[in-house]
Amino acid sequence: MTTYVLNRLVQSIVLIVFVSMLTFFLIHSAPGGPAVLLAPDMSKEQIEQARKALGLDDPMPVQYARWRRS
């Protein structure tokens, strides 16, 4: 019984991490990225400013780690 519970716990953790990564990458694969999703009518300069302010110009692993903590 303990083996079963531990096995299910490990499976749950793996599933949560997978869904978290999938959600993150789907958001970032949107045309223009997440900055455009905030306000589609922004100019290119405003989008770049938003990307820098939100830290979207950082490497993807850094963004994912920051996103998971929030």
Short mmCIF file of N, CA and C in Angstrom, two decimals:
data_model
loop_
_atom_site.label_atom_id
_atom_site.label_comp_id
_atom_site.label_asym_id
_atom_site.label_seq_id
_atom_site.Cartn_x
_atom_site.Cartn_y
_atom_site.Cartn_z
N MET A 1 0.83 -1.19 0.00
CA MET A 1 0.00 0.00 0.00
C MET A 1 0.87 1.25 0.00
N THR A 2 1.95 1.26 0.78
CA THR A 2 2.84 2.41 0.83
C THR A 2 3.51 2.62 -0.53
N THR A 3 3.88 1.55 -1.19
CA THR A 3 4.50 1.64 -2.51
C THR A 3 3.53 2.28 -3.50
N TYR A 4 2.28 1.88 -3.43
CA TYR A 4 1.26 2.42 -4.32
C TYR A 4 1.11 3.93 -4.11
N VAL A 5 1.02 4.35 -2.86
CA VAL A 5 0.84 5.77 -2.54
C VAL A 5 2.06 6.57 -3.00
N LEU A 6 3.25 6.08 -2.74
CA LEU A 6 4.46 6.78 -3.18
C LEU A 6 4.54 6.86 -4.70
N ASN A 7 4.17 5.78 -5.37
CA ASN A 7 4.15 5.76 -6.82
C ASN A 7 3.19 6.81 -7.37
N ARG A 8 2.02 6.88 -6.82
CA ARG A 8 1.02 7.86 -7.25
C ARG A 8 1.48 9.29 -6.95
N LEU A 9 2.14 9.49 -5.84
CA LEU A 9 2.66 10.80 -5.48
C LEU A 9 3.70 11.26 -6.50
N VAL A 10 4.61 10.39 -6.85
CA VAL A 10 5.65 10.71 -7.85
C VAL A 10 4.99 11.01 -9.19
N GLN A 11 4.01 10.21 -9.58
CA GLN A 11 3.30 10.45 -10.84
C GLN A 11 2.60 11.81 -10.82
N SER A 12 2.02 12.17 -9.69
CA SER A 12 1.33 13.46 -9.58
C SER A 12 2.31 14.61 -9.71
N ILE A 13 3.46 14.51 -9.09
CA ILE A 13 4.48 15.56 -9.18
C ILE A 13 4.96 15.72 -10.62
N VAL A 14 5.21 14.61 -11.29
CA VAL A 14 5.65 14.66 -12.69
C VAL A 14 4.57 15.30 -13.56
N LEU A 15 3.33 14.95 -13.33
CA LEU A 15 2.23 15.51 -14.10
C LEU A 15 2.10 17.02 -13.87
N ILE A 16 2.22 17.46 -12.65
CA ILE A 16 2.12 18.89 -12.34
C ILE A 16 3.24 19.67 -13.02
N VAL A 17 4.45 19.15 -12.99
CA VAL A 17 5.58 19.81 -13.64
C VAL A 17 5.35 19.86 -15.15
N PHE A 18 4.88 18.75 -15.73
CA PHE A 18 4.61 18.71 -17.17
C PHE A 18 3.54 19.72 -17.57
N VAL A 19 2.45 19.79 -16.85
CA VAL A 19 1.38 20.73 -17.17
C VAL A 19 1.86 22.17 -16.99
N SER A 20 2.66 22.41 -15.98
CA SER A 20 3.23 23.74 -15.76
C SER A 20 4.10 24.16 -16.94
N MET A 21 4.97 23.27 -17.40
CA MET A 21 5.85 23.58 -18.53
C MET A 21 5.04 23.77 -19.81
N LEU A 22 4.06 22.94 -20.02
CA LEU A 22 3.22 23.04 -21.21
C LEU A 22 2.49 24.39 -21.23
N THR A 23 1.93 24.79 -20.12
CA THR A 23 1.24 26.07 -20.02
C THR A 23 2.18 27.22 -20.31
N PHE A 24 3.36 27.18 -19.70
CA PHE A 24 4.36 28.24 -19.91
C PHE A 24 4.72 28.36 -21.39
N PHE A 25 5.02 27.24 -22.03
CA PHE A 25 5.45 27.30 -23.42
C PHE A 25 4.31 27.64 -24.37
N LEU A 26 3.08 27.28 -24.05
CA LEU A 26 1.95 27.71 -24.87
C LEU A 26 1.75 29.22 -24.80
N ILE A 27 1.90 29.78 -23.62
CA ILE A 27 1.77 31.23 -23.47
C ILE A 27 2.87 31.94 -24.26
N HIS A 28 4.08 31.40 -24.21
CA HIS A 28 5.20 32.04 -24.89
C HIS A 28 5.22 31.78 -26.39
N SER A 29 4.46 30.81 -26.87
CA SER A 29 4.44 30.54 -28.31
C SER A 29 3.37 31.35 -29.02
N ALA A 30 2.61 32.16 -28.29
CA ALA A 30 1.60 33.02 -28.92
C ALA A 30 2.29 34.01 -29.85
N PRO A 31 1.66 34.37 -30.94
CA PRO A 31 2.27 35.34 -31.85
C PRO A 31 2.60 36.65 -31.13
N GLY A 32 3.86 37.00 -31.12
CA GLY A 32 4.30 38.21 -30.44
C GLY A 32 4.65 37.99 -28.99
N GLY A 33 4.32 36.85 -28.45
CA GLY A 33 4.64 36.53 -27.07
C GLY A 33 3.64 37.08 -26.09
N PRO A 34 3.91 36.89 -24.81
CA PRO A 34 2.97 37.31 -23.78
C PRO A 34 2.77 38.82 -23.69
N ALA A 35 3.75 39.61 -24.11
CA ALA A 35 3.60 41.07 -24.04
C ALA A 35 2.48 41.54 -24.94
N VAL A 36 2.32 40.90 -26.09
CA VAL A 36 1.27 41.28 -27.03
C VAL A 36 -0.10 40.85 -26.50
N LEU A 37 -0.14 39.76 -25.74
CA LEU A 37 -1.40 39.31 -25.18
C LEU A 37 -1.97 40.32 -24.18
N LEU A 38 -1.11 41.10 -23.55
CA LEU A 38 -1.56 42.11 -22.58
C LEU A 38 -2.38 43.20 -23.26
N ALA A 39 -1.87 43.72 -24.37
CA ALA A 39 -2.56 44.78 -25.10
C ALA A 39 -2.18 44.68 -26.58
N PRO A 40 -3.02 44.07 -27.39
CA PRO A 40 -2.68 43.84 -28.80
C PRO A 40 -2.50 45.12 -29.62
N ASP A 41 -2.98 46.25 -29.14
CA ASP A 41 -2.90 47.48 -29.91
C ASP A 41 -1.66 48.32 -29.60
N MET A 42 -0.68 47.77 -28.90
CA MET A 42 0.53 48.51 -28.56
C MET A 42 1.44 48.63 -29.78
N SER A 43 2.24 49.72 -29.79
CA SER A 43 3.22 49.89 -30.85
C SER A 43 4.42 48.97 -30.57
N LYS A 44 5.30 48.86 -31.56
CA LYS A 44 6.47 48.00 -31.39
C LYS A 44 7.37 48.49 -30.25
N GLU A 45 7.48 49.80 -30.10
CA GLU A 45 8.30 50.36 -29.03
C GLU A 45 7.69 50.04 -27.66
N GLN A 46 6.38 50.14 -27.57
CA GLN A 46 5.70 49.83 -26.31
C GLN A 46 5.83 48.34 -25.98
N ILE A 47 5.77 47.50 -27.01
CA ILE A 47 5.93 46.05 -26.79
C ILE A 47 7.33 45.76 -26.25
N GLU A 48 8.35 46.39 -26.84
CA GLU A 48 9.72 46.19 -26.36
C GLU A 48 9.89 46.68 -24.92
N GLN A 49 9.29 47.81 -24.60
CA GLN A 49 9.36 48.31 -23.23
C GLN A 49 8.67 47.35 -22.26
N ALA A 50 7.53 46.81 -22.67
CA ALA A 50 6.80 45.86 -21.82
C ALA A 50 7.62 44.58 -21.65
N ARG A 51 8.26 44.11 -22.73
CA ARG A 51 9.09 42.90 -22.65
C ARG A 51 10.22 43.09 -21.65
N LYS A 52 10.87 44.24 -21.69
CA LYS A 52 11.97 44.51 -20.76
C LYS A 52 11.45 44.65 -19.33
N ALA A 53 10.33 45.34 -19.16
CA ALA A 53 9.77 45.55 -17.82
C ALA A 53 9.31 44.23 -17.19
N LEU A 54 8.81 43.31 -18.01
CA LEU A 54 8.33 42.03 -17.51
C LEU A 54 9.42 40.97 -17.45
N GLY A 55 10.61 41.29 -17.94
CA GLY A 55 11.71 40.33 -17.93
C GLY A 55 11.59 39.28 -19.02
N LEU A 56 10.86 39.60 -20.10
CA LEU A 56 10.67 38.64 -21.18
C LEU A 56 11.85 38.58 -22.13
N ASP A 57 12.85 39.42 -21.89
CA ASP A 57 14.06 39.36 -22.71
C ASP A 57 15.13 38.47 -22.06
N ASP A 58 14.80 37.90 -20.90
CA ASP A 58 15.71 36.96 -20.24
C ASP A 58 15.62 35.59 -20.93
N PRO A 59 16.62 34.71 -20.71
CA PRO A 59 16.55 33.37 -21.28
C PRO A 59 15.31 32.61 -20.77
N MET A 60 14.81 31.70 -21.58
CA MET A 60 13.59 30.95 -21.24
C MET A 60 13.68 30.21 -19.90
N PRO A 61 14.79 29.54 -19.56
CA PRO A 61 14.83 28.87 -18.26
C PRO A 61 14.68 29.83 -17.08
N VAL A 62 15.25 31.03 -17.22
CA VAL A 62 15.13 32.04 -16.17
C VAL A 62 13.68 32.50 -16.06
N GLN A 63 13.06 32.73 -17.21
CA GLN A 63 11.65 33.15 -17.22
C GLN A 63 10.76 32.07 -16.60
N TYR A 64 11.02 30.81 -16.93
CA TYR A 64 10.21 29.71 -16.41
C TYR A 64 10.36 29.61 -14.89
N ALA A 65 11.59 29.73 -14.40
CA ALA A 65 11.82 29.66 -12.96
C ALA A 65 11.10 30.80 -12.23
N ARG A 66 11.18 31.98 -12.81
CA ARG A 66 10.50 33.14 -12.22
C ARG A 66 8.97 32.96 -12.28
N TRP A 67 8.49 32.42 -13.39
CA TRP A 67 7.05 32.21 -13.58
C TRP A 67 6.52 31.18 -12.58
N ARG A 68 7.29 30.12 -12.33
CA ARG A 68 6.86 29.08 -11.40
C ARG A 68 6.78 29.60 -9.96
N ARG A 69 7.66 30.54 -9.61
CA ARG A 69 7.66 31.09 -8.26
C ARG A 69 6.48 32.02 -8.03
N SER A 70 5.94 32.59 -9.12
CA SER A 70 4.84 33.55 -8.94
C SER A 70 3.49 32.86 -8.81
#
